[in-house]
């Protein structure tokens, strides 16, 4: 998979995050964790978008690594929402699988790019 696929997956994920944020605010009256989730979950795609316009390999790698870190943070917030029973197991499993898939893609991209720089 290339960065184009990762970008598209992260954008679809961001849409899900926005919808989850609305649900948490409107139905669960949860505003603090949901805001953190909204920021980190939508930041993934924003950083991938910036990486795709990078001026150098180093710039590209830095932006992709930021996207990876935002994805890891998003995973944390989702786990916390599940652990505090603001998301049930089915809701959690539905979205965490997408998050972890994107995280694996970003990990692969950053590792491949780093190794390419060493050659």
N, CA, C and O atoms as CSV, one atom per row, in Angstrom:
chain,resi,resn,atom,element,x,y,z
A,1,UNK,N,N,0.846,-1.184,0.000
A,1,UNK,CA,C,0.000,0.000,0.000
A,1,UNK,C,C,0.886,1.240,0.000
A,1,UNK,O,O,1.969,1.248,0.584
A,2,UNK,N,N,0.415,2.267,-0.653
A,2,UNK,CA,C,1.206,3.488,-0.706
A,2,UNK,C,C,0.549,4.587,0.132
A,2,UNK,O,O,-0.484,4.368,0.765
A,3,UNK,N,N,1.160,5.758,0.125
A,3,UNK,CA,C,0.663,6.872,0.919
A,3,UNK,C,C,-0.728,7.314,0.478
A,3,UNK,O,O,-1.492,7.821,1.300
A,4,UNK,N,N,-1.079,7.136,-0.794
A,4,UNK,CA,C,-2.407,7.491,-1.279
A,4,UNK,C,C,-3.487,6.678,-0.578
A,4,UNK,O,O,-4.514,7.220,-0.171
A,5,UNK,N,N,-3.256,5.395,-0.442
A,5,UNK,CA,C,-4.200,4.523,0.260
A,5,UNK,C,C,-4.256,4.906,1.733
A,5,UNK,O,O,-5.335,4.959,2.323
A,6,UNK,N,N,-3.118,5.168,2.316
A,6,UNK,CA,C,-3.056,5.558,3.729
A,6,UNK,C,C,-3.806,6.869,3.942
A,6,UNK,O,O,-4.532,7.023,4.925
A,7,UNK,N,N,-3.630,7.803,3.028
A,7,UNK,CA,C,-4.352,9.078,3.112
A,7,UNK,C,C,-5.864,8.843,3.064
A,7,UNK,O,O,-6.603,9.384,3.887
A,8,UNK,N,N,-6.319,8.046,2.113
A,8,UNK,CA,C,-7.758,7.779,1.982
A,8,UNK,C,C,-8.315,7.078,3.215
A,8,UNK,O,O,-9.398,7.420,3.691
A,9,UNK,N,N,-7.580,6.104,3.729
A,9,UNK,CA,C,-8.023,5.403,4.940
A,9,UNK,C,C,-8.073,6.361,6.129
A,9,UNK,O,O,-8.993,6.296,6.945
A,10,UNK,N,N,-7.092,7.239,6.223
A,10,UNK,CA,C,-7.068,8.180,7.353
A,10,UNK,C,C,-8.185,9.213,7.239
A,10,UNK,O,O,-8.714,9.671,8.252
A,11,UNK,N,N,-8.539,9.577,6.025
A,11,UNK,CA,C,-9.632,10.531,5.839
A,11,UNK,C,C,-10.973,9.890,6.217
A,11,UNK,O,O,-11.791,10.513,6.893
A,12,UNK,N,N,-11.191,8.660,5.787
A,12,UNK,CA,C,-12.407,7.942,6.177
A,12,UNK,C,C,-12.457,7.764,7.691
A,12,UNK,O,O,-13.518,7.873,8.305
A,13,UNK,N,N,-11.308,7.491,8.279
A,13,UNK,CA,C,-11.217,7.339,9.727
A,13,UNK,C,C,-11.564,8.666,10.414
A,13,UNK,O,O,-12.273,8.675,11.420
A,14,UNK,N,N,-11.076,9.765,9.883
A,14,UNK,CA,C,-11.371,11.083,10.453
A,14,UNK,C,C,-12.875,11.366,10.433
A,14,UNK,O,O,-13.414,11.942,11.378
A,15,UNK,N,N,-13.538,10.968,9.370
A,15,UNK,CA,C,-15.001,11.136,9.289
A,15,UNK,C,C,-15.663,10.342,10.412
A,15,UNK,O,O,-16.583,10.835,11.065
A,16,UNK,N,N,-15.202,9.125,10.633
A,16,UNK,CA,C,-15.754,8.308,11.722
A,16,UNK,C,C,-15.494,8.953,13.080
A,16,UNK,O,O,-16.347,8.913,13.967
A,17,UNK,N,N,-14.319,9.543,13.236
A,17,UNK,CA,C,-13.965,10.198,14.492
A,17,UNK,C,C,-14.886,11.398,14.742
A,17,UNK,O,O,-15.354,11.600,15.863
A,18,UNK,N,N,-15.141,12.180,13.710
A,18,UNK,CA,C,-16.042,13.341,13.848
A,18,UNK,C,C,-17.439,12.870,14.255
A,18,UNK,O,O,-18.074,13.466,15.126
A,19,UNK,N,N,-17.907,11.806,13.625
A,19,UNK,CA,C,-19.233,11.270,13.971
A,19,UNK,C,C,-19.249,10.717,15.396
A,19,UNK,O,O,-20.231,10.886,16.118
A,20,UNK,N,N,-18.166,10.058,15.798
A,20,UNK,CA,C,-18.068,9.548,17.160
A,20,UNK,C,C,-18.039,10.703,18.161
A,20,UNK,O,O,-18.662,10.628,19.220
A,21,UNK,N,N,-17.324,11.756,17.827
A,21,UNK,CA,C,-17.276,12.944,18.682
A,21,UNK,C,C,-18.682,13.499,18.906
A,21,UNK,O,O,-19.071,13.798,20.035
A,22,UNK,N,N,-19.437,13.632,17.816
A,22,UNK,CA,C,-20.823,14.121,17.933
A,22,UNK,C,C,-21.652,13.214,18.836
A,22,UNK,O,O,-22.382,13.686,19.707
A,23,UNK,N,N,-21.530,11.917,18.619
A,23,UNK,CA,C,-22.263,10.937,19.420
A,23,UNK,C,C,-21.903,11.063,20.902
A,23,UNK,O,O,-22.785,11.080,21.761
A,24,UNK,N,N,-20.611,11.151,21.192
A,24,UNK,CA,C,-20.172,11.245,22.582
A,24,UNK,C,C,-20.672,12.523,23.243
A,24,UNK,O,O,-21.060,12.509,24.412
A,25,UNK,N,N,-20.666,13.619,22.508
A,25,UNK,CA,C,-21.141,14.887,23.064
A,25,UNK,C,C,-22.661,14.902,23.230
A,25,UNK,O,O,-23.174,15.287,24.281
A,26,UNK,N,N,-23.365,14.487,22.198
A,26,UNK,CA,C,-24.830,14.586,22.212
A,26,UNK,C,C,-25.497,13.492,23.041
A,26,UNK,O,O,-26.428,13.772,23.797
A,27,UNK,N,N,-25.037,12.261,22.910
A,27,UNK,CA,C,-25.706,11.144,23.582
A,27,UNK,C,C,-25.112,10.806,24.948
A,27,UNK,O,O,-25.842,10.441,25.869
A,28,UNK,N,N,-23.812,10.924,25.080
A,28,UNK,CA,C,-23.143,10.529,26.325
A,28,UNK,C,C,-22.776,11.732,27.204
A,28,UNK,O,O,-22.387,11.565,28.360
A,29,UNK,N,N,-22.901,12.922,26.660
A,29,UNK,CA,C,-22.542,14.157,27.376
A,29,UNK,C,C,-21.080,14.112,27.868
A,29,UNK,O,O,-20.762,14.556,28.972
A,30,UNK,N,N,-20.229,13.575,27.030
A,30,UNK,CA,C,-18.809,13.471,27.338
A,30,UNK,C,C,-18.074,14.465,26.442
A,30,UNK,O,O,-18.136,14.370,25.216
A,31,UNK,N,N,-17.377,15.421,27.062
A,31,UNK,CA,C,-16.777,16.517,26.294
A,31,UNK,C,C,-15.252,16.564,26.354
A,31,UNK,O,O,-14.621,17.090,25.437
A,32,UNK,N,N,-14.657,16.036,27.394
A,32,UNK,CA,C,-13.216,16.185,27.576
A,32,UNK,C,C,-12.437,15.169,26.742
A,32,UNK,O,O,-11.632,15.553,25.894
A,33,UNK,N,N,-12.670,13.887,26.973
A,33,UNK,CA,C,-11.956,12.847,26.225
A,33,UNK,C,C,-12.324,12.920,24.749
A,33,UNK,O,O,-11.473,12.737,23.878
A,34,UNK,N,N,-13.595,13.186,24.477
A,34,UNK,CA,C,-14.039,13.242,23.081
A,34,UNK,C,C,-13.327,14.354,22.316
A,34,UNK,O,O,-13.037,14.198,21.130
A,35,UNK,N,N,-13.043,15.464,22.973
A,35,UNK,CA,C,-12.321,16.567,22.314
A,35,UNK,C,C,-10.885,16.155,22.007
A,35,UNK,O,O,-10.356,16.466,20.939
A,36,UNK,N,N,-10.261,15.454,22.945
A,36,UNK,CA,C,-8.902,14.948,22.725
A,36,UNK,C,C,-8.891,13.972,21.547
A,36,UNK,O,O,-8.006,14.013,20.693
A,37,UNK,N,N,-9.894,13.096,21.524
A,37,UNK,CA,C,-10.031,12.124,20.437
A,37,UNK,C,C,-10.221,12.823,19.096
A,37,UNK,O,O,-9.617,12.436,18.096
A,38,UNK,N,N,-11.057,13.847,19.080
A,38,UNK,CA,C,-11.306,14.606,17.847
A,38,UNK,C,C,-10.013,15.222,17.320
A,38,UNK,O,O,-9.730,15.155,16.124
A,39,UNK,N,N,-9.238,15.815,18.209
A,39,UNK,CA,C,-7.988,16.466,17.788
A,39,UNK,C,C,-6.983,15.464,17.232
A,39,UNK,O,O,-6.438,15.660,16.146
A,40,UNK,N,N,-6.739,14.388,17.981
A,40,UNK,CA,C,-5.725,13.430,17.531
A,40,UNK,C,C,-6.213,12.609,16.338
A,40,UNK,O,O,-5.442,12.331,15.420
A,41,UNK,N,N,-7.477,12.225,16.348
A,41,UNK,CA,C,-8.010,11.374,15.283
A,41,UNK,C,C,-8.093,12.054,13.926
A,41,UNK,O,O,-7.943,11.403,12.892
A,42,UNK,N,N,-8.329,13.356,13.926
A,42,UNK,CA,C,-8.374,14.083,12.651
A,42,UNK,C,C,-6.987,14.576,12.231
A,42,UNK,O,O,-6.750,14.871,11.060
A,43,UNK,N,N,-6.086,14.660,13.196
A,43,UNK,CA,C,-4.725,15.112,12.905
A,43,UNK,C,C,-3.933,14.094,12.084
A,43,UNK,O,O,-3.002,14.459,11.367
A,44,UNK,N,N,-4.301,12.837,12.190
A,44,UNK,CA,C,-3.591,11.781,11.448
A,44,UNK,C,C,-3.599,12.098,9.954
A,44,UNK,O,O,-2.544,12.190,9.325
A,45,UNK,N,N,-4.787,12.264,9.396
A,45,UNK,CA,C,-4.908,12.548,7.966
A,45,UNK,C,C,-4.325,13.886,7.567
A,45,UNK,O,O,-3.767,14.031,6.479
A,46,UNK,N,N,-4.456,14.869,8.452
A,46,UNK,CA,C,-3.891,16.195,8.160
A,46,UNK,C,C,-2.375,16.108,8.000
A,46,UNK,O,O,-1.799,16.736,7.113
A,47,UNK,N,N,-1.743,15.331,8.859
A,47,UNK,CA,C,-0.287,15.182,8.762
A,47,UNK,C,C,0.130,14.351,7.558
A,47,UNK,O,O,1.171,14.614,6.955
A,48,UNK,N,N,-0.665,13.357,7.204
A,48,UNK,CA,C,-0.384,12.578,5.995
A,48,UNK,C,C,-0.514,13.486,4.768
A,48,UNK,O,O,0.289,13.405,3.838
A,49,UNK,N,N,-1.524,14.343,4.778
A,49,UNK,CA,C,-1.710,15.292,3.685
A,49,UNK,C,C,-0.501,16.224,3.558
A,49,UNK,O,O,-0.030,16.498,2.454
A,50,UNK,N,N,-0.013,16.700,4.691
A,50,UNK,CA,C,1.187,17.550,4.670
A,50,UNK,C,C,2.394,16.766,4.172
A,50,UNK,O,O,3.205,17.287,3.405
A,51,UNK,N,N,2.513,15.515,4.606
A,51,UNK,CA,C,3.650,14.684,4.181
A,51,UNK,C,C,3.655,14.508,2.669
A,51,UNK,O,O,4.714,14.503,2.042
A,52,UNK,N,N,2.475,14.366,2.090
A,52,UNK,CA,C,2.385,14.180,0.640
A,52,UNK,C,C,2.806,15.426,-0.137
A,52,UNK,O,O,3.001,15.362,-1.351
A,53,UNK,N,N,2.948,16.545,0.548
A,53,UNK,CA,C,3.424,17.785,-0.078
A,53,UNK,C,C,4.808,18.169,0.457
A,53,UNK,O,O,5.236,19.315,0.326
A,54,UNK,N,N,5.483,17.222,1.044
A,54,UNK,CA,C,6.784,17.484,1.672
A,54,UNK,C,C,7.803,17.993,0.658
A,54,UNK,O,O,7.752,17.654,-0.525
A,55,UNK,N,N,8.726,18.812,1.150
A,55,UNK,CA,C,9.758,19.373,0.280
A,55,UNK,C,C,11.020,18.506,0.232
A,55,UNK,O,O,11.920,18.740,-0.575
A,56,UNK,N,N,11.066,17.499,1.117
A,56,UNK,CA,C,12.220,16.594,1.127
A,56,UNK,C,C,11.811,15.273,1.772
A,56,UNK,O,O,10.747,15.172,2.383
A,57,UNK,N,N,12.658,14.278,1.631
A,57,UNK,CA,C,12.423,12.983,2.283
A,57,UNK,C,C,12.382,13.149,3.796
A,57,UNK,O,O,11.570,12.522,4.476
A,58,UNK,N,N,13.265,13.998,4.317
A,58,UNK,CA,C,13.326,14.240,5.760
A,58,UNK,C,C,12.026,14.878,6.253
A,58,UNK,O,O,11.507,14.503,7.304
A,59,UNK,N,N,11.511,15.828,5.501
A,59,UNK,CA,C,10.242,16.486,5.828
A,59,UNK,C,C,9.095,15.469,5.767
A,59,UNK,O,O,8.234,15.442,6.647
A,60,UNK,N,N,9.092,14.640,4.728
A,60,UNK,CA,C,8.093,13.594,4.567
A,60,UNK,C,C,8.093,12.656,5.776
A,60,UNK,O,O,7.041,12.366,6.346
A,61,UNK,N,N,9.266,12.190,6.154
A,61,UNK,CA,C,9.403,11.262,7.270
A,61,UNK,C,C,8.925,11.906,8.574
A,61,UNK,O,O,8.242,11.263,9.372
A,62,UNK,N,N,9.277,13.154,8.785
A,62,UNK,CA,C,8.865,13.849,10.011
A,62,UNK,C,C,7.348,13.939,10.108
A,62,UNK,O,O,6.782,13.694,11.173
A,63,UNK,N,N,6.689,14.285,9.015
A,63,UNK,CA,C,5.221,14.407,9.016
A,63,UNK,C,C,4.550,13.048,9.191
A,63,UNK,O,O,3.553,12.935,9.903
A,64,UNK,N,N,5.090,12.022,8.550
A,64,UNK,CA,C,4.517,10.691,8.687
A,64,UNK,C,C,4.705,10.169,10.108
A,64,UNK,O,O,3.840,9.472,10.638
A,65,UNK,N,N,5.831,10.505,10.719
A,65,UNK,CA,C,6.057,10.071,12.093
A,65,UNK,C,C,5.095,10.789,13.045
A,65,UNK,O,O,4.615,10.191,14.009
A,66,UNK,N,N,4.815,12.059,12.778
A,66,UNK,CA,C,3.823,12.787,13.583
A,66,UNK,C,C,2.453,12.127,13.427
A,66,UNK,O,O,1.729,11.958,14.407
A,67,UNK,N,N,2.102,11.759,12.207
A,67,UNK,CA,C,0.827,11.063,11.965
A,67,UNK,C,C,0.782,9.752,12.750
A,67,UNK,O,O,-0.250,9.405,13.324
A,68,UNK,N,N,1.893,9.031,12.774
A,68,UNK,CA,C,1.986,7.779,13.538
A,68,UNK,C,C,1.755,8.041,15.029
A,68,UNK,O,O,1.010,7.308,15.679
A,69,UNK,N,N,2.389,9.077,15.565
A,69,UNK,CA,C,2.224,9.411,16.983
A,69,UNK,C,C,0.791,9.833,17.297
A,69,UNK,O,O,0.260,9.481,18.350
A,70,UNK,N,N,0.166,10.579,16.401
A,70,UNK,CA,C,-1.234,10.975,16.590
A,70,UNK,C,C,-2.140,9.745,16.572
A,70,UNK,O,O,-3.131,9.688,17.300
A,71,UNK,N,N,-1.805,8.783,15.754
A,71,UNK,CA,C,-2.570,7.545,15.683
A,71,UNK,C,C,-2.440,6.764,16.997
A,71,UNK,O,O,-3.422,6.220,17.501
A,72,UNK,N,N,-1.232,6.714,17.539
A,72,UNK,CA,C,-1.011,6.047,18.822
A,72,UNK,C,C,-1.810,6.750,19.928
A,72,UNK,O,O,-2.387,6.091,20.793
A,73,UNK,N,N,-1.841,8.076,19.896
A,73,UNK,CA,C,-2.620,8.825,20.881
A,73,UNK,C,C,-4.114,8.532,20.719
A,73,UNK,O,O,-4.827,8.359,21.708
A,74,UNK,N,N,-4.573,8.479,19.497
A,74,UNK,CA,C,-5.980,8.173,19.219
A,74,UNK,C,C,-6.345,6.801,19.762
A,74,UNK,O,O,-7.412,6.616,20.348
A,75,UNK,N,N,-5.457,5.852,19.564
A,75,UNK,CA,C,-5.670,4.498,20.081
A,75,UNK,C,C,-5.848,4.540,21.605
A,75,UNK,O,O,-6.722,3.865,22.149
A,76,UNK,N,N,-5.030,5.323,22.279
A,76,UNK,CA,C,-5.128,5.480,23.730
A,76,UNK,C,C,-6.493,6.022,24.139
A,76,UNK,O,O,-7.128,5.476,25.041
A,77,UNK,N,N,-6.954,7.095,23.483
A,77,UNK,CA,C,-8.242,7.694,23.831
A,77,UNK,C,C,-9.381,6.720,23.582
A,77,UNK,O,O,-10.324,6.657,24.372
A,78,UNK,N,N,-9.309,5.964,22.499
A,78,UNK,CA,C,-10.348,4.974,22.213
A,78,UNK,C,C,-10.375,3.888,23.293
A,78,UNK,O,O,-11.443,3.479,23.749
A,79,UNK,N,N,-9.198,3.432,23.691
A,79,UNK,CA,C,-9.127,2.427,24.758
A,79,UNK,C,C,-9.704,2.974,26.058
A,79,UNK,O,O,-10.412,2.264,26.772
A,80,UNK,N,N,-9.407,4.220,26.363
A,80,UNK,CA,C,-9.926,4.857,27.574
A,80,UNK,C,C,-11.447,4.979,27.524
A,80,UNK,O,O,-12.126,4.750,28.524
A,81,UNK,N,N,-11.972,5.336,26.368
A,81,UNK,CA,C,-13.433,5.415,26.207
A,81,UNK,C,C,-14.087,4.057,26.431
A,81,UNK,O,O,-15.173,3.974,27.004
A,82,UNK,N,N,-13.436,3.009,25.985
A,82,UNK,CA,C,-13.957,1.656,26.194
A,82,UNK,C,C,-13.842,1.263,27.670
A,82,UNK,O,O,-14.790,0.747,28.262
A,83,UNK,N,N,-12.676,1.512,28.248
A,83,UNK,CA,C,-12.445,1.144,29.653
A,83,UNK,C,C,-13.383,1.870,30.615
A,83,UNK,O,O,-13.701,1.353,31.686
A,84,UNK,N,N,-13.823,3.058,30.236
A,84,UNK,CA,C,-14.744,3.829,31.083
A,84,UNK,C,C,-16.200,3.602,30.689
A,84,UNK,O,O,-17.108,4.264,31.191
A,85,UNK,N,N,-16.399,2.655,29.784
A,85,UNK,CA,C,-17.730,2.240,29.327
A,85,UNK,C,C,-18.517,3.346,28.620
A,85,UNK,O,O,-19.748,3.335,28.605
A,86,UNK,N,N,-17.791,4.295,28.039
A,86,UNK,CA,C,-18.440,5.301,27.192
A,86,UNK,C,C,-18.646,4.751,25.784
A,86,UNK,O,O,-19.493,5.230,25.030
A,87,UNK,N,N,-17.858,3.740,25.451
A,87,UNK,CA,C,-18.071,2.951,24.233
A,87,UNK,C,C,-18.259,1.510,24.671
A,87,UNK,O,O,-17.532,1.015,25.533
A,88,UNK,N,N,-19.233,0.839,24.079
A,88,UNK,CA,C,-19.357,-0.582,24.389
A,88,UNK,C,C,-18.344,-1.361,23.553
A,88,UNK,O,O,-17.697,-0.798,22.670
A,89,UNK,N,N,-18.213,-2.632,23.828
A,89,UNK,CA,C,-17.193,-3.451,23.165
A,89,UNK,C,C,-17.363,-3.470,21.648
A,89,UNK,O,O,-16.378,-3.404,20.912
A,90,UNK,N,N,-18.593,-3.557,21.182
A,90,UNK,CA,C,-18.852,-3.590,19.737
A,90,UNK,C,C,-18.460,-2.264,19.087
A,90,UNK,O,O,-17.813,-2.258,18.039
A,91,UNK,N,N,-18.840,-1.156,19.691
A,91,UNK,CA,C,-18.467,0.168,19.156
A,91,UNK,C,C,-16.949,0.318,19.136
A,91,UNK,O,O,-16.370,0.793,18.159
A,92,UNK,N,N,-16.321,-0.094,20.224
A,92,UNK,CA,C,-14.868,-0.006,20.339
A,92,UNK,C,C,-14.173,-0.835,19.267
A,92,UNK,O,O,-13.292,-0.333,18.568
A,93,UNK,N,N,-14.563,-2.101,19.131
A,93,UNK,CA,C,-13.923,-2.988,18.154
A,93,UNK,C,C,-14.091,-2.468,16.732
A,93,UNK,O,O,-13.200,-2.615,15.896
A,94,UNK,N,N,-15.230,-1.868,16.472
A,94,UNK,CA,C,-15.519,-1.343,15.142
A,94,UNK,C,C,-14.522,-0.270,14.718
A,94,UNK,O,O,-14.089,-0.243,13.566
A,95,UNK,N,N,-14.160,0.613,15.642
A,95,UNK,CA,C,-13.290,1.734,15.267
A,95,UNK,C,C,-11.815,1.485,15.583
A,95,UNK,O,O,-10.940,2.005,14.890
A,96,UNK,N,N,-11.530,0.695,16.619
A,96,UNK,CA,C,-10.120,0.463,16.974
A,96,UNK,C,C,-9.405,-0.332,15.891
A,96,UNK,O,O,-8.204,-0.156,15.688
A,97,UNK,N,N,-10.119,-1.195,15.202
A,97,UNK,CA,C,-9.477,-1.976,14.133
A,97,UNK,C,C,-9.000,-1.067,13.011
A,97,UNK,O,O,-7.932,-1.292,12.441
A,98,UNK,N,N,-9.786,-0.036,12.689
A,98,UNK,CA,C,-9.357,0.933,11.668
A,98,UNK,C,C,-8.134,1.708,12.147
A,98,UNK,O,O,-7.187,1.924,11.391
A,99,UNK,N,N,-8.166,2.119,13.399
A,99,UNK,CA,C,-7.048,2.874,13.966
A,99,UNK,C,C,-5.760,2.056,13.928
A,99,UNK,O,O,-4.707,2.563,13.541
A,100,UNK,N,N,-5.847,0.811,14.325
A,100,UNK,CA,C,-4.660,-0.049,14.362
A,100,UNK,C,C,-4.155,-0.385,12.964
A,100,UNK,O,O,-2.951,-0.540,12.760
A,101,UNK,N,N,-5.057,-0.497,12.011
A,101,UNK,CA,C,-4.643,-0.732,10.627
A,101,UNK,C,C,-3.847,0.474,10.103
A,101,UNK,O,O,-2.799,0.307,9.479
A,102,UNK,N,N,-4.347,1.669,10.358
A,102,UNK,CA,C,-3.647,2.882,9.923
A,102,UNK,C,C,-2.298,2.990,10.626
A,102,UNK,O,O,-1.303,3.369,10.008
A,103,UNK,N,N,-2.261,2.661,11.905
A,103,UNK,CA,C,-1.011,2.710,12.666
A,103,UNK,C,C,0.029,1.767,12.063
A,103,UNK,O,O,1.202,2.124,11.956
A,104,UNK,N,N,-0.395,0.565,11.670
A,104,UNK,CA,C,0.524,-0.395,11.030
A,104,UNK,C,C,1.036,0.141,9.698
A,104,UNK,O,O,2.219,0.014,9.384
A,105,UNK,N,N,0.142,0.741,8.918
A,105,UNK,CA,C,0.549,1.325,7.631
A,105,UNK,C,C,1.582,2.429,7.852
A,105,UNK,O,O,2.599,2.485,7.161
A,106,UNK,N,N,1.315,3.299,8.813
A,106,UNK,CA,C,2.234,4.407,9.096
A,106,UNK,C,C,3.567,3.900,9.620
A,106,UNK,O,O,4.616,4.445,9.278
A,107,UNK,N,N,3.536,2.872,10.438
A,107,UNK,CA,C,4.776,2.272,10.931
A,107,UNK,C,C,5.598,1.732,9.767
A,107,UNK,O,O,6.808,1.950,9.696
A,108,UNK,N,N,4.941,1.035,8.864
A,108,UNK,CA,C,5.620,0.474,7.694
A,108,UNK,C,C,6.216,1.582,6.823
A,108,UNK,O,O,7.350,1.469,6.356
A,109,UNK,N,N,5.453,2.641,6.611
A,109,UNK,CA,C,5.928,3.756,5.783
A,109,UNK,C,C,7.146,4.416,6.419
A,109,UNK,O,O,8.126,4.703,5.731
A,110,UNK,N,N,7.089,4.661,7.733
A,110,UNK,CA,C,8.221,5.330,8.386
A,110,UNK,C,C,9.462,4.430,8.386
A,110,UNK,O,O,10.572,4.913,8.164
A,111,UNK,N,N,9.287,3.146,8.628
A,111,UNK,CA,C,10.428,2.217,8.621
A,111,UNK,C,C,11.037,2.128,7.228
A,111,UNK,O,O,12.256,2.200,7.075
A,112,UNK,N,N,10.202,1.974,6.223
A,112,UNK,CA,C,10.682,1.889,4.832
A,112,UNK,C,C,11.419,3.152,4.428
A,112,UNK,O,O,12.475,3.088,3.799
A,113,UNK,N,N,10.860,4.308,4.791
A,113,UNK,CA,C,11.489,5.579,4.434
A,113,UNK,C,C,12.820,5.750,5.150
A,113,UNK,O,O,13.788,6.213,4.547
A,114,UNK,N,N,12.886,5.384,6.431
A,114,UNK,CA,C,14.136,5.467,7.191
A,114,UNK,C,C,15.192,4.572,6.563
A,114,UNK,O,O,16.338,4.984,6.383
A,115,UNK,N,N,14.804,3.343,6.230
A,115,UNK,CA,C,15.757,2.392,5.643
A,115,UNK,C,C,16.225,2.852,4.265
A,115,UNK,O,O,17.371,2.611,3.887
A,116,UNK,N,N,15.353,3.505,3.520
A,116,UNK,CA,C,15.723,4.021,2.211
A,116,UNK,C,C,16.767,5.127,2.350
A,116,UNK,O,O,17.669,5.245,1.520
A,117,UNK,N,N,16.641,5.937,3.403
A,117,UNK,CA,C,17.616,7.011,3.655
A,117,UNK,C,C,18.992,6.459,3.976
A,117,UNK,O,O,19.995,7.115,3.696
A,118,UNK,N,N,19.066,5.260,4.561
A,118,UNK,CA,C,20.339,4.664,4.953
A,118,UNK,C,C,21.085,4.089,3.765
A,118,UNK,O,O,22.300,3.902,3.826
A,119,UNK,N,N,20.377,3.808,2.691
A,119,UNK,CA,C,21.005,3.184,1.502
A,119,UNK,C,C,21.857,4.161,0.732
A,119,UNK,O,O,22.448,3.797,-0.284
